[in-house]
Amino acid sequence: MGNLISMKSHRTVRKAVIPAAGLGTRFLPATKAMPKEMLPVVDKPAIQYVVEEAVRADITDILMITGRNKRPLEDHFDRVPNIEFVLEEKGDLDKLALVREASNLADIHYVRQGDPKGLGHAVLRSRQHVGDEPFAVLLGDDLIDENDELLRRMIDVQEKTGGSVVALMEVEPAQISAYGCADVTEMDGIDCVQVNRLVEKPSPEEAPSNLAIIGRYVLHPSVFDVLEETGPGRGGEIQLTDALETLASREGEGGGVYGVVFRGRRYDTGDKLSYLKAVVTIASERADIGEDLRSWLKEFSEGTQG
């Protein structure tokens, strides 16, 4: 069993980075002209749920790493005076509030990744904005249930340890090759595990555990120096997992990687089946349409729907 490392005073996490430069090829042809992050989950795009998660953790300074054809992301979080004027004139204040909600969520900035060189390269593009302080990284494909305080738990662990923190989730051994995988040691007195090493997308035979890295990180700024020296890894891309592997074995300032094991509800909106599950689950819990949807689903499953 590992021991709780000495607690020091660390700055709280104030900034988040959301990499959103991917092509979304798994959802073609829908993503031919629309960013995958703008796919609707009921009546909000997936990316808005991710921004709202950061805001719930008291992070309101957000940098999105974008690419070509991602302008709709910026437009969504911008004001739309023409629509707002029409709704205000009609007295439709409920819809007006919904339209304004996205533009009032946070202070959102944008930078282009340019060449798609992997997640590590995307994170490196945030260096100038983040500066010399710990920061969160939230992948736009992953939706975490709004009732789960995963990100806040991760921030607490980063403040206590001073290292970097990854979110881990148990998966079936046959699925581990789709994820980064962590070899860990349990720790005493703190809600996390210590990460000994990381392996990017191992085969089930090579995997050190069934703990997969999911799309939430809280990183010490020393990761930037490591990423600068990290060459292309699996898939010819600069892998964030490779940089974290280096930090896991490093001692001193910014060294050490820790994991928070997540056992709540998470959806991969880049996967068709998981995306549909997210839509159905979130819609079925809505006060406005949930009851009717659950009734219809029951009829549908029984083959009695009209």
Short mmCIF file of C-alpha atoms in Angstrom, two decimals:
data_model
loop_
_atom_site.label_atom_id
_atom_site.label_comp_id
_atom_site.label_asym_id
_atom_site.label_seq_id
_atom_site.Cartn_x
_atom_site.Cartn_y
_atom_site.Cartn_z
CA MET A 1 0.00 0.00 0.00
CA GLY A 2 1.31 3.45 -0.86
CA ASN A 3 1.43 6.24 1.68
CA LEU A 4 -0.15 9.67 1.49
CA ILE A 5 2.51 12.11 0.41
CA SER A 6 2.99 15.27 2.42
CA MET A 7 0.43 17.91 1.66
CA LYS A 8 1.59 21.32 0.48
CA SER A 9 -0.13 24.53 -0.46
CA HIS A 10 -0.93 24.50 -4.18
CA ARG A 11 -2.79 26.93 -6.36
CA THR A 12 -6.29 25.88 -7.25
CA VAL A 13 -7.09 24.93 -10.84
CA ARG A 14 -8.53 27.94 -12.67
CA LYS A 15 -8.27 26.98 -16.35
CA ALA A 16 -9.49 24.15 -18.55
CA VAL A 17 -8.44 23.00 -22.00
CA ILE A 18 -10.91 21.22 -24.30
CA PRO A 19 -9.27 19.58 -27.33
CA ALA A 20 -11.84 19.70 -30.14
CA ALA A 21 -9.85 19.40 -33.35
CA GLY A 22 -10.75 15.82 -34.29
CA LEU A 23 -12.36 14.99 -37.64
CA GLY A 24 -15.20 12.86 -36.26
CA THR A 25 -14.83 10.17 -38.90
CA ARG A 26 -16.83 7.67 -36.86
CA PHE A 27 -19.95 9.77 -37.47
CA LEU A 28 -19.63 10.37 -41.19
CA PRO A 29 -21.53 11.52 -43.16
CA ALA A 30 -23.16 13.60 -40.38
CA THR A 31 -19.80 15.18 -39.54
CA LYS A 32 -18.89 15.98 -43.14
CA ALA A 33 -20.01 19.58 -42.63
CA MET A 34 -20.69 19.72 -38.88
CA PRO A 35 -18.16 19.30 -36.05
CA LYS A 36 -18.73 16.11 -34.08
CA GLU A 37 -18.78 18.18 -30.89
CA MET A 38 -21.93 19.90 -32.18
CA LEU A 39 -23.95 16.68 -32.42
CA PRO A 40 -27.06 17.32 -30.31
CA VAL A 41 -27.71 15.42 -27.10
CA VAL A 42 -31.44 16.13 -26.85
CA ASP A 43 -31.39 19.91 -27.42
CA LYS A 44 -27.81 20.92 -26.56
CA PRO A 45 -24.62 20.07 -28.44
CA ALA A 46 -22.31 17.62 -26.73
CA ILE A 47 -19.61 20.27 -26.25
CA GLN A 48 -21.92 22.39 -24.08
CA TYR A 49 -22.28 19.58 -21.56
CA VAL A 50 -18.47 19.46 -21.29
CA VAL A 51 -18.21 23.22 -20.73
CA GLU A 52 -20.97 23.03 -18.12
CA GLU A 53 -19.02 20.31 -16.30
CA ALA A 54 -15.98 22.60 -16.07
CA VAL A 55 -18.15 25.45 -14.79
CA ARG A 56 -19.64 23.20 -12.07
CA ALA A 57 -16.05 22.67 -10.87
CA ASP A 58 -15.64 26.49 -10.65
CA ILE A 59 -13.56 26.75 -13.82
CA THR A 60 -14.68 29.60 -16.06
CA ASP A 61 -11.52 30.23 -18.12
CA ILE A 62 -11.66 27.72 -20.97
CA LEU A 63 -9.46 27.24 -24.02
CA MET A 64 -10.75 25.14 -26.92
CA ILE A 65 -8.20 23.61 -29.26
CA THR A 66 -9.92 23.61 -32.63
CA GLY A 67 -9.13 22.86 -36.25
CA ARG A 68 -10.50 23.45 -39.72
CA ASN A 69 -14.30 23.49 -40.09
CA LYS A 70 -14.79 24.10 -36.37
CA ARG A 71 -16.20 27.61 -36.64
CA PRO A 72 -19.69 26.45 -35.49
CA LEU A 73 -18.16 25.84 -32.03
CA GLU A 74 -17.27 29.50 -31.73
CA ASP A 75 -20.64 30.56 -33.11
CA HIS A 76 -22.51 28.42 -30.59
CA PHE A 77 -20.87 30.10 -27.60
CA ASP A 78 -21.22 33.57 -29.13
CA ARG A 79 -24.15 35.96 -28.88
CA VAL A 80 -26.81 35.83 -31.65
CA PRO A 81 -28.50 39.26 -31.52
CA ASN A 82 -30.91 38.58 -34.39
CA ILE A 83 -32.39 35.46 -32.76
CA GLU A 84 -32.39 37.10 -29.34
CA PHE A 85 -34.24 40.12 -30.74
CA VAL A 86 -36.94 37.96 -32.34
CA LEU A 87 -37.47 35.92 -29.17
CA GLU A 88 -37.58 39.07 -27.03
CA GLU A 89 -40.13 40.68 -29.35
CA LYS A 90 -42.29 37.54 -29.16
CA GLY A 91 -42.01 37.46 -25.40
CA ASP A 92 -40.57 33.94 -25.51
CA LEU A 93 -38.37 34.46 -22.47
CA ASP A 94 -37.76 30.77 -21.80
CA LYS A 95 -36.16 30.18 -25.21
CA LEU A 96 -34.33 33.50 -24.92
CA ALA A 97 -32.73 32.32 -21.68
CA LEU A 98 -31.69 29.04 -23.32
CA VAL A 99 -30.09 30.86 -26.24
CA ARG A 100 -28.18 33.22 -23.94
CA GLU A 101 -27.12 30.45 -21.57
CA ALA A 102 -24.33 29.14 -23.80
CA SER A 103 -22.78 32.58 -24.34
CA ASN A 104 -22.81 33.36 -20.61
CA LEU A 105 -21.34 30.10 -19.33
CA ALA A 106 -17.64 30.97 -19.27
CA ASP A 107 -14.83 33.03 -20.73
CA ILE A 108 -14.01 30.85 -23.75
CA HIS A 109 -10.92 31.25 -25.94
CA TYR A 110 -9.89 29.42 -29.10
CA VAL A 111 -6.64 28.36 -30.75
CA ARG A 112 -6.11 26.22 -33.84
CA GLN A 113 -4.12 23.01 -33.61
CA GLY A 114 -3.11 23.26 -37.25
CA ASP A 115 -1.67 19.82 -37.98
CA PRO A 116 -3.52 16.91 -36.32
CA LYS A 117 -0.54 15.47 -34.45
CA GLY A 118 -2.36 13.87 -31.55
CA LEU A 119 -3.73 14.70 -28.11
CA GLY A 120 -0.30 15.51 -26.69
CA HIS A 121 0.28 18.08 -29.44
CA ALA A 122 -3.18 19.58 -28.86
CA VAL A 123 -2.45 20.01 -25.15
CA LEU A 124 0.93 21.56 -25.98
CA ARG A 125 -0.86 24.21 -28.05
CA SER A 126 -2.42 25.49 -24.81
CA ARG A 127 0.90 26.33 -23.17
CA GLN A 128 0.85 30.08 -23.74
CA HIS A 129 -2.70 30.41 -22.43
CA VAL A 130 -2.31 28.13 -19.42
CA GLY A 131 1.04 29.47 -18.25
CA ASP A 132 2.76 28.11 -15.16
CA GLU A 133 -0.19 26.67 -13.25
CA PRO A 134 -2.08 23.37 -13.03
CA PHE A 135 -4.98 22.98 -15.43
CA ALA A 136 -7.76 20.60 -16.40
CA VAL A 137 -8.15 18.84 -19.74
CA LEU A 138 -11.63 17.64 -20.75
CA LEU A 139 -12.06 15.65 -23.94
CA GLY A 140 -15.11 16.74 -25.90
CA ASP A 141 -16.13 13.14 -26.72
CA ASP A 142 -16.66 12.16 -23.08
CA LEU A 143 -19.79 13.14 -21.20
CA ILE A 144 -19.77 12.64 -17.43
CA ASP A 145 -23.09 12.51 -15.59
CA GLU A 146 -23.84 15.94 -14.16
CA ASN A 147 -24.52 14.47 -10.71
CA ASP A 148 -20.97 13.10 -10.47
CA GLU A 149 -18.23 15.38 -9.13
CA LEU A 150 -15.37 13.60 -10.86
CA LEU A 151 -13.55 16.74 -11.96
CA ARG A 152 -13.79 18.37 -8.55
CA ARG A 153 -12.42 15.18 -6.95
CA MET A 154 -9.52 15.23 -9.39
CA ILE A 155 -8.75 18.87 -8.62
CA ASP A 156 -8.71 18.06 -4.89
CA VAL A 157 -6.21 15.25 -5.50
CA GLN A 158 -3.98 17.51 -7.61
CA GLU A 159 -3.96 20.17 -4.90
CA LYS A 160 -3.00 17.58 -2.27
CA THR A 161 -0.34 15.78 -4.27
CA GLY A 162 1.09 18.48 -6.50
CA GLY A 163 1.38 16.04 -9.41
CA SER A 164 -0.84 15.21 -12.37
CA VAL A 165 -4.14 13.32 -12.12
CA VAL A 166 -5.95 11.08 -14.60
CA ALA A 167 -9.47 9.67 -14.50
CA LEU A 168 -9.55 5.86 -14.57
CA MET A 169 -12.43 3.49 -15.23
CA GLU A 170 -12.64 -0.28 -15.08
CA VAL A 171 -13.37 -1.82 -18.48
CA GLU A 172 -13.71 -5.35 -19.80
CA PRO A 173 -10.26 -6.77 -20.67
CA ALA A 174 -11.29 -7.12 -24.31
CA GLN A 175 -11.92 -3.34 -24.47
CA ILE A 176 -8.61 -2.18 -22.99
CA SER A 177 -6.89 -1.93 -26.38
CA ALA A 178 -9.02 1.14 -27.14
CA TYR A 179 -7.60 3.07 -24.17
CA GLY A 180 -4.49 4.09 -22.33
CA CYS A 181 -4.03 1.61 -19.47
CA ALA A 182 -2.61 2.21 -15.96
CA ASP A 183 -0.58 0.07 -13.60
CA VAL A 184 -1.41 1.43 -10.13
CA THR A 185 -0.75 1.12 -6.41
CA GLU A 186 -3.42 1.79 -3.79
CA MET A 187 -2.74 4.74 -1.46
CA ASP A 188 -3.61 5.29 2.19
CA GLY A 189 -5.56 8.31 3.38
CA ILE A 190 -6.45 9.81 0.00
CA ASP A 191 -9.13 9.16 -2.61
CA CYS A 192 -6.82 8.06 -5.40
CA VAL A 193 -4.27 5.51 -6.59
CA GLN A 194 -0.67 6.11 -7.55
CA VAL A 195 0.13 5.46 -11.21
CA ASN A 196 3.33 3.48 -11.68
CA ARG A 197 3.28 3.29 -15.45
CA LEU A 198 1.00 3.85 -18.42
CA VAL A 199 0.62 1.91 -21.64
CA GLU A 200 -1.13 3.38 -24.69
CA LYS A 201 -3.72 0.99 -26.20
CA PRO A 202 -2.16 -2.32 -25.15
CA SER A 203 -3.42 -5.70 -26.23
CA PRO A 204 -5.37 -7.54 -23.52
CA GLU A 205 -2.34 -9.79 -23.00
CA GLU A 206 0.01 -6.82 -22.51
CA ALA A 207 -2.29 -4.71 -20.33
CA PRO A 208 -1.09 -4.29 -16.72
CA SER A 209 -4.68 -3.89 -15.46
CA ASN A 210 -8.24 -3.26 -16.62
CA LEU A 211 -8.07 0.40 -15.56
CA ALA A 212 -8.52 2.61 -18.62
CA ILE A 213 -7.79 6.32 -18.86
CA ILE A 214 -10.93 8.27 -19.79
CA GLY A 215 -11.13 11.83 -21.03
CA ARG A 216 -10.47 13.85 -17.88
CA TYR A 217 -7.07 15.05 -16.68
CA VAL A 218 -5.74 17.60 -14.21
CA LEU A 219 -2.16 18.32 -15.17
CA HIS A 220 0.85 19.99 -13.61
CA PRO A 221 2.40 22.53 -16.02
CA SER A 222 5.64 20.52 -16.10
CA VAL A 223 3.83 18.35 -18.65
CA PHE A 224 4.56 21.02 -21.26
CA ASP A 225 8.33 20.58 -21.05
CA VAL A 226 7.91 16.83 -21.33
CA LEU A 227 5.60 17.14 -24.33
CA GLU A 228 8.17 19.36 -26.05
CA GLU A 229 10.61 16.44 -25.88
CA THR A 230 8.10 13.67 -26.62
CA GLY A 231 8.38 12.18 -30.08
CA PRO A 232 5.60 10.50 -32.04
CA GLY A 233 4.26 7.35 -30.40
CA ARG A 234 1.49 4.94 -31.30
CA GLY A 235 -0.20 5.95 -34.53
CA GLY A 236 2.59 8.37 -35.35
CA GLU A 237 1.07 10.96 -33.01
CA ILE A 238 2.37 12.77 -29.93
CA GLN A 239 0.63 10.89 -27.14
CA LEU A 240 -0.27 12.57 -23.86
CA THR A 241 -0.04 9.11 -22.28
CA ASP A 242 3.68 8.95 -23.16
CA ALA A 243 4.34 12.29 -21.44
CA LEU A 244 2.44 11.18 -18.35
CA GLU A 245 4.45 7.96 -18.31
CA THR A 246 7.58 10.12 -17.99
CA LEU A 247 6.07 12.20 -15.19
CA ALA A 248 4.91 9.09 -13.31
CA SER A 249 8.51 8.13 -12.55
CA ARG A 250 9.75 11.66 -11.89
CA GLU A 251 10.37 12.95 -8.37
CA GLY A 252 10.30 16.52 -7.16
CA GLU A 253 8.28 19.48 -8.44
CA GLY A 254 5.51 18.35 -10.79
CA GLY A 255 6.46 14.69 -10.55
CA GLY A 256 4.09 11.83 -9.90
CA VAL A 257 0.85 10.80 -11.58
CA TYR A 258 -2.25 9.79 -9.64
CA GLY A 259 -5.56 8.29 -10.66
CA VAL A 260 -9.13 8.81 -9.50
CA VAL A 261 -11.20 5.70 -10.23
CA PHE A 262 -14.55 6.67 -11.72
CA ARG A 263 -17.57 4.42 -11.18
CA GLY A 264 -20.33 6.73 -12.34
CA ARG A 265 -22.08 7.19 -15.69
CA ARG A 266 -19.97 8.19 -18.68
CA TYR A 267 -20.81 8.31 -22.37
CA ASP A 268 -18.46 8.30 -25.36
CA THR A 269 -20.31 10.52 -27.82
CA GLY A 270 -17.79 9.60 -30.50
CA ASP A 271 -19.22 6.06 -30.47
CA LYS A 272 -22.61 5.62 -32.15
CA LEU A 273 -24.14 3.24 -29.61
CA SER A 274 -22.84 5.18 -26.60
CA TYR A 275 -24.05 8.42 -28.16
CA LEU A 276 -27.55 7.01 -28.56
CA LYS A 277 -27.50 5.78 -24.97
CA ALA A 278 -26.56 9.28 -23.83
CA VAL A 279 -29.45 10.83 -25.76
CA VAL A 280 -32.00 8.33 -24.44
CA THR A 281 -30.75 8.40 -20.84
CA ILE A 282 -30.54 12.18 -20.56
CA ALA A 283 -33.88 12.68 -22.32
CA SER A 284 -35.62 10.07 -20.13
CA GLU A 285 -34.57 11.99 -17.01
CA ARG A 286 -35.77 15.36 -18.25
CA ALA A 287 -38.75 16.86 -16.44
CA ASP A 288 -40.34 18.11 -19.66
CA ILE A 289 -40.19 14.97 -21.84
CA GLY A 290 -38.92 12.18 -19.59
CA GLU A 291 -42.25 10.68 -18.54
CA ASP A 292 -43.61 10.50 -22.08
CA LEU A 293 -40.34 9.09 -23.42
CA ARG A 294 -40.16 6.39 -20.74
CA SER A 295 -43.75 5.39 -21.49
CA TRP A 296 -42.99 5.17 -25.22
CA LEU A 297 -39.79 3.18 -24.60
CA LYS A 298 -41.76 0.69 -22.53
CA GLU A 299 -44.27 0.27 -25.35
CA PHE A 300 -41.48 0.04 -27.91
CA SER A 301 -39.64 -2.65 -25.98
CA GLU A 302 -42.85 -4.63 -25.65
CA GLY A 303 -43.70 -4.18 -29.32
CA THR A 304 -46.98 -2.41 -28.56
CA GLN A 305 -46.19 1.12 -29.74
CA GLY A 306 -48.41 2.72 -32.36
#
